[in-house]
Amino acid sequence: MVNVLKAKERTSERRSQVRELREQGGIPAVVYGYRIDNTPIAINMGDFMKTMREVGRNGVIDLDLEGKKLNVILHEYQEDPIRKEVIHADFLSVDMSQEIEASVRVELSEDAEGLKDGGVLQQIMHEINVTAKPDEIPEAIKVDISHLGIGETISIGEIRGKYSITINHGDDEAIATILTPRTEEETEEAGEAAEVSGTDEGNATTESEE
């Protein structure tokens, strides 16, 4: 589903005007790509957040730039580290008939056989790079790890046939693995090694001070 987001062209990049835009509940942004040059725009924060909740990170948005309609996707965004608010956004205008590259998050199933036996899950790949038409890019790539035992790994080759899109990774690239749990003896040895290391460092400091 394509969602409409209204935008206005910005005529200035001055800090004072950008600050004023944010204070009024807007987001400075830029749109570029198919059928449009690099163009500074302004969008409403509330409308943007509502649209992203509806379409998802890789969803197609119908950007209405003062009457000019563009199919866009959110390419990049900047977030205030304290307020956790979007402070700038980049939109890529796309041709719906042409494939593009995108990064899609990996979503693992909750349980694996190896975890029940005390194994430790290590997720190696959190995003997968894909090539597909804009409206065929999934919000997430779901990977079933329920069958993994301790010491076992799931790789790209095992999920490739489940998606009609192109996955831009080698078949042997690992997505997740179940690590062997540390035994009580290994844990104690690691602790003793750390204590010895700390003692040696302390002695070295004492000798240096002398």
Short mmCIF file of C-alpha atoms in Angstrom, two decimals:
data_model
loop_
_atom_site.label_atom_id
_atom_site.label_comp_id
_atom_site.label_asym_id
_atom_site.label_seq_id
_atom_site.Cartn_x
_atom_site.Cartn_y
_atom_site.Cartn_z
CA MET A 1 0.00 0.00 0.00
CA VAL A 2 1.28 3.46 -0.94
CA ASN A 3 0.81 6.18 1.70
CA VAL A 4 0.70 9.92 0.99
CA LEU A 5 3.06 12.32 2.76
CA LYS A 6 2.80 16.02 1.97
CA ALA A 7 5.95 18.13 1.63
CA LYS A 8 6.92 21.70 0.83
CA GLU A 9 10.09 22.86 -0.90
CA ARG A 10 12.56 24.73 1.29
CA THR A 11 14.20 27.83 -0.12
CA SER A 12 16.89 28.22 2.54
CA GLU A 13 19.32 26.00 4.45
CA ARG A 14 20.14 28.67 7.05
CA ARG A 15 20.42 27.31 10.58
CA SER A 16 17.92 29.82 11.93
CA GLN A 17 15.23 28.67 9.49
CA VAL A 18 16.00 24.99 10.06
CA ARG A 19 15.72 25.55 13.83
CA GLU A 20 12.45 27.44 13.39
CA LEU A 21 11.07 24.60 11.23
CA ARG A 22 11.84 22.05 13.94
CA GLU A 23 10.33 24.26 16.64
CA GLN A 24 7.11 24.34 14.60
CA GLY A 25 6.93 20.54 14.46
CA GLY A 26 8.58 20.08 11.08
CA ILE A 27 11.50 18.03 9.80
CA PRO A 28 14.05 19.35 7.30
CA ALA A 29 14.56 16.76 4.59
CA VAL A 30 15.83 16.24 1.06
CA VAL A 31 14.51 14.23 -1.88
CA TYR A 32 16.52 13.07 -4.90
CA GLY A 33 16.62 10.36 -7.52
CA TYR A 34 14.13 9.43 -10.23
CA ARG A 35 12.52 12.44 -11.96
CA ILE A 36 13.86 14.99 -9.48
CA ASP A 37 17.13 16.80 -8.71
CA ASN A 38 18.45 17.08 -5.17
CA THR A 39 15.70 19.19 -3.55
CA PRO A 40 15.46 20.43 0.07
CA ILE A 41 11.97 19.89 1.48
CA ALA A 42 10.05 20.20 4.75
CA ILE A 43 7.63 17.63 6.16
CA ASN A 44 5.45 17.50 9.27
CA MET A 45 6.85 15.41 12.13
CA GLY A 46 3.48 13.91 13.11
CA ASP A 47 2.58 13.01 9.53
CA PHE A 48 6.02 11.47 8.99
CA MET A 49 5.86 9.28 12.11
CA LYS A 50 2.31 8.14 11.26
CA THR A 51 3.35 7.26 7.70
CA MET A 52 6.41 5.29 8.83
CA ARG A 53 4.32 3.30 11.32
CA GLU A 54 1.96 2.37 8.50
CA VAL A 55 4.47 1.51 5.74
CA GLY A 56 7.51 0.35 7.73
CA ARG A 57 11.18 1.14 7.21
CA ASN A 58 11.30 0.00 3.57
CA GLY A 59 7.77 0.90 2.52
CA VAL A 60 6.92 3.02 -0.52
CA ILE A 61 5.58 6.51 0.23
CA ASP A 62 3.62 8.73 -2.15
CA LEU A 63 5.35 12.06 -1.60
CA ASP A 64 3.17 15.01 -2.59
CA LEU A 65 5.62 17.87 -3.18
CA GLU A 66 3.30 20.80 -3.73
CA GLY A 67 1.30 18.85 -6.30
CA LYS A 68 4.18 16.86 -7.79
CA LYS A 69 3.71 13.17 -6.94
CA LEU A 70 6.78 10.99 -6.36
CA ASN A 71 7.17 7.40 -5.18
CA VAL A 72 9.88 7.53 -2.51
CA ILE A 73 11.44 5.39 0.18
CA LEU A 74 13.19 6.59 3.32
CA HIS A 75 16.86 6.27 2.43
CA GLU A 76 18.52 7.66 5.55
CA TYR A 77 17.58 9.65 8.63
CA GLN A 78 19.26 11.38 11.55
CA GLU A 79 17.96 11.13 15.09
CA ASP A 80 18.54 13.32 18.14
CA PRO A 81 20.44 11.02 20.53
CA ILE A 82 18.72 12.46 23.61
CA ARG A 83 15.15 13.14 22.49
CA LYS A 84 15.09 10.19 20.07
CA GLU A 85 13.35 12.36 17.50
CA VAL A 86 14.08 12.41 13.76
CA ILE A 87 15.85 15.68 12.93
CA HIS A 88 16.58 15.10 9.23
CA ALA A 89 15.48 12.67 6.53
CA ASP A 90 16.66 11.69 3.05
CA PHE A 91 14.11 10.33 0.59
CA LEU A 92 15.03 8.44 -2.56
CA SER A 93 12.62 8.86 -5.47
CA VAL A 94 12.24 5.51 -7.25
CA ASP A 95 10.97 4.07 -10.52
CA MET A 96 8.53 1.37 -9.43
CA SER A 97 9.44 -0.79 -12.42
CA GLN A 98 13.18 -0.82 -11.65
CA GLU A 99 15.01 -2.84 -8.99
CA ILE A 100 16.98 -1.10 -6.24
CA GLU A 101 19.25 -2.20 -3.41
CA ALA A 102 18.09 -2.00 0.20
CA SER A 103 19.10 -3.22 3.65
CA VAL A 104 16.50 -5.37 5.38
CA ARG A 105 16.63 -6.27 9.06
CA VAL A 106 16.92 -9.91 10.11
CA GLU A 107 14.24 -11.27 12.44
CA LEU A 108 15.09 -14.58 14.15
CA SER A 109 12.50 -16.99 15.50
CA GLU A 110 12.43 -17.03 19.29
CA ASP A 111 13.48 -20.58 20.15
CA ALA A 112 16.21 -22.97 19.04
CA GLU A 113 16.83 -26.53 20.19
CA GLY A 114 20.36 -25.64 21.24
CA LEU A 115 19.17 -22.90 23.59
CA LYS A 116 17.13 -25.45 25.56
CA ASP A 117 20.36 -27.38 26.11
CA GLY A 118 22.19 -24.34 27.45
CA GLY A 119 23.67 -23.04 24.20
CA VAL A 120 24.19 -19.33 23.55
CA LEU A 121 22.72 -17.58 20.52
CA GLN A 122 25.07 -15.41 18.48
CA GLN A 123 23.41 -13.34 15.77
CA ILE A 124 26.11 -12.52 13.25
CA MET A 125 24.02 -10.75 10.61
CA HIS A 126 21.47 -8.13 11.69
CA GLU A 127 20.74 -6.78 8.20
CA ILE A 128 20.72 -8.39 4.77
CA ASN A 129 21.36 -6.46 1.56
CA VAL A 130 18.82 -7.27 -1.15
CA THR A 131 17.87 -6.18 -4.67
CA ALA A 132 14.19 -5.95 -5.61
CA LYS A 133 11.52 -3.66 -6.99
CA PRO A 134 10.55 -1.00 -4.42
CA ASP A 135 7.17 -2.52 -3.55
CA GLU A 136 8.65 -6.02 -3.19
CA ILE A 137 11.21 -5.18 -0.49
CA PRO A 138 10.13 -6.89 2.75
CA GLU A 139 10.02 -5.10 6.09
CA ALA A 140 12.06 -7.94 7.61
CA ILE A 141 13.62 -11.23 6.57
CA LYS A 142 12.41 -13.89 8.99
CA VAL A 143 14.85 -16.68 9.72
CA ASP A 144 13.72 -19.88 11.42
CA ILE A 145 16.40 -21.09 13.83
CA SER A 146 14.19 -23.55 15.78
CA HIS A 147 16.11 -26.54 14.38
CA LEU A 148 19.60 -25.32 15.35
CA GLY A 149 21.47 -27.37 17.90
CA ILE A 150 24.60 -26.48 19.83
CA GLY A 151 27.49 -25.80 17.46
CA GLU A 152 25.19 -25.40 14.44
CA THR A 153 24.91 -22.39 12.13
CA ILE A 154 22.33 -21.13 9.66
CA SER A 155 23.70 -19.41 6.57
CA ILE A 156 22.40 -17.39 3.61
CA GLY A 157 22.23 -20.45 1.36
CA GLU A 158 19.60 -22.02 3.63
CA ILE A 159 17.14 -19.14 3.27
CA ARG A 160 17.82 -17.95 -0.28
CA GLY A 161 15.15 -20.13 -1.91
CA LYS A 162 12.45 -18.84 0.44
CA TYR A 163 12.48 -15.35 -1.08
CA SER A 164 11.88 -14.26 -4.66
CA ILE A 165 14.12 -11.22 -4.21
CA THR A 166 17.88 -11.23 -4.86
CA ILE A 167 19.98 -11.61 -1.72
CA ASN A 168 23.37 -9.97 -2.22
CA HIS A 169 25.45 -12.26 -0.01
CA GLY A 170 27.37 -15.48 -0.50
CA ASP A 171 25.67 -18.76 0.42
CA ASP A 172 28.28 -19.51 3.09
CA GLU A 173 27.83 -16.25 4.99
CA ALA A 174 26.56 -17.04 8.48
CA ILE A 175 23.41 -15.42 9.86
CA ALA A 176 23.33 -16.94 13.34
CA THR A 177 24.94 -19.74 15.32
CA ILE A 178 24.41 -21.53 18.64
CA LEU A 179 27.61 -21.43 20.65
CA THR A 180 28.70 -24.16 23.03
CA PRO A 181 28.04 -23.05 26.64
CA ARG A 182 31.01 -22.57 28.91
CA THR A 183 31.43 -25.34 31.45
CA GLU A 184 31.78 -24.47 35.13
CA GLU A 185 35.46 -25.44 34.96
CA GLU A 186 36.10 -23.09 31.99
CA THR A 187 34.37 -20.25 33.81
CA GLU A 188 36.52 -20.78 36.91
CA GLU A 189 39.71 -20.92 34.81
CA ALA A 190 38.77 -17.67 33.07
CA GLY A 191 38.19 -16.03 36.45
CA GLU A 192 41.54 -17.27 37.80
CA ALA A 193 43.34 -16.01 34.68
CA ALA A 194 41.77 -12.58 35.13
CA GLU A 195 42.86 -12.50 38.79
CA VAL A 196 46.44 -13.44 37.88
CA SER A 197 46.52 -10.80 35.18
CA GLY A 198 45.27 -8.18 37.63
CA THR A 199 47.91 -9.19 40.20
CA ASP A 200 50.70 -8.96 37.60
CA GLU A 201 49.55 -5.50 36.58
CA GLY A 202 49.48 -4.41 40.19
CA ASN A 203 53.05 -5.68 40.75
CA ALA A 204 54.28 -3.93 37.63
CA THR A 205 52.79 -0.67 38.85
CA THR A 206 54.41 -1.06 42.27
CA GLU A 207 57.84 -1.76 40.77
CA SER A 208 57.51 1.21 38.45
CA GLU A 209 56.60 3.50 41.33
CA GLU A 210 59.64 2.33 43.25
#
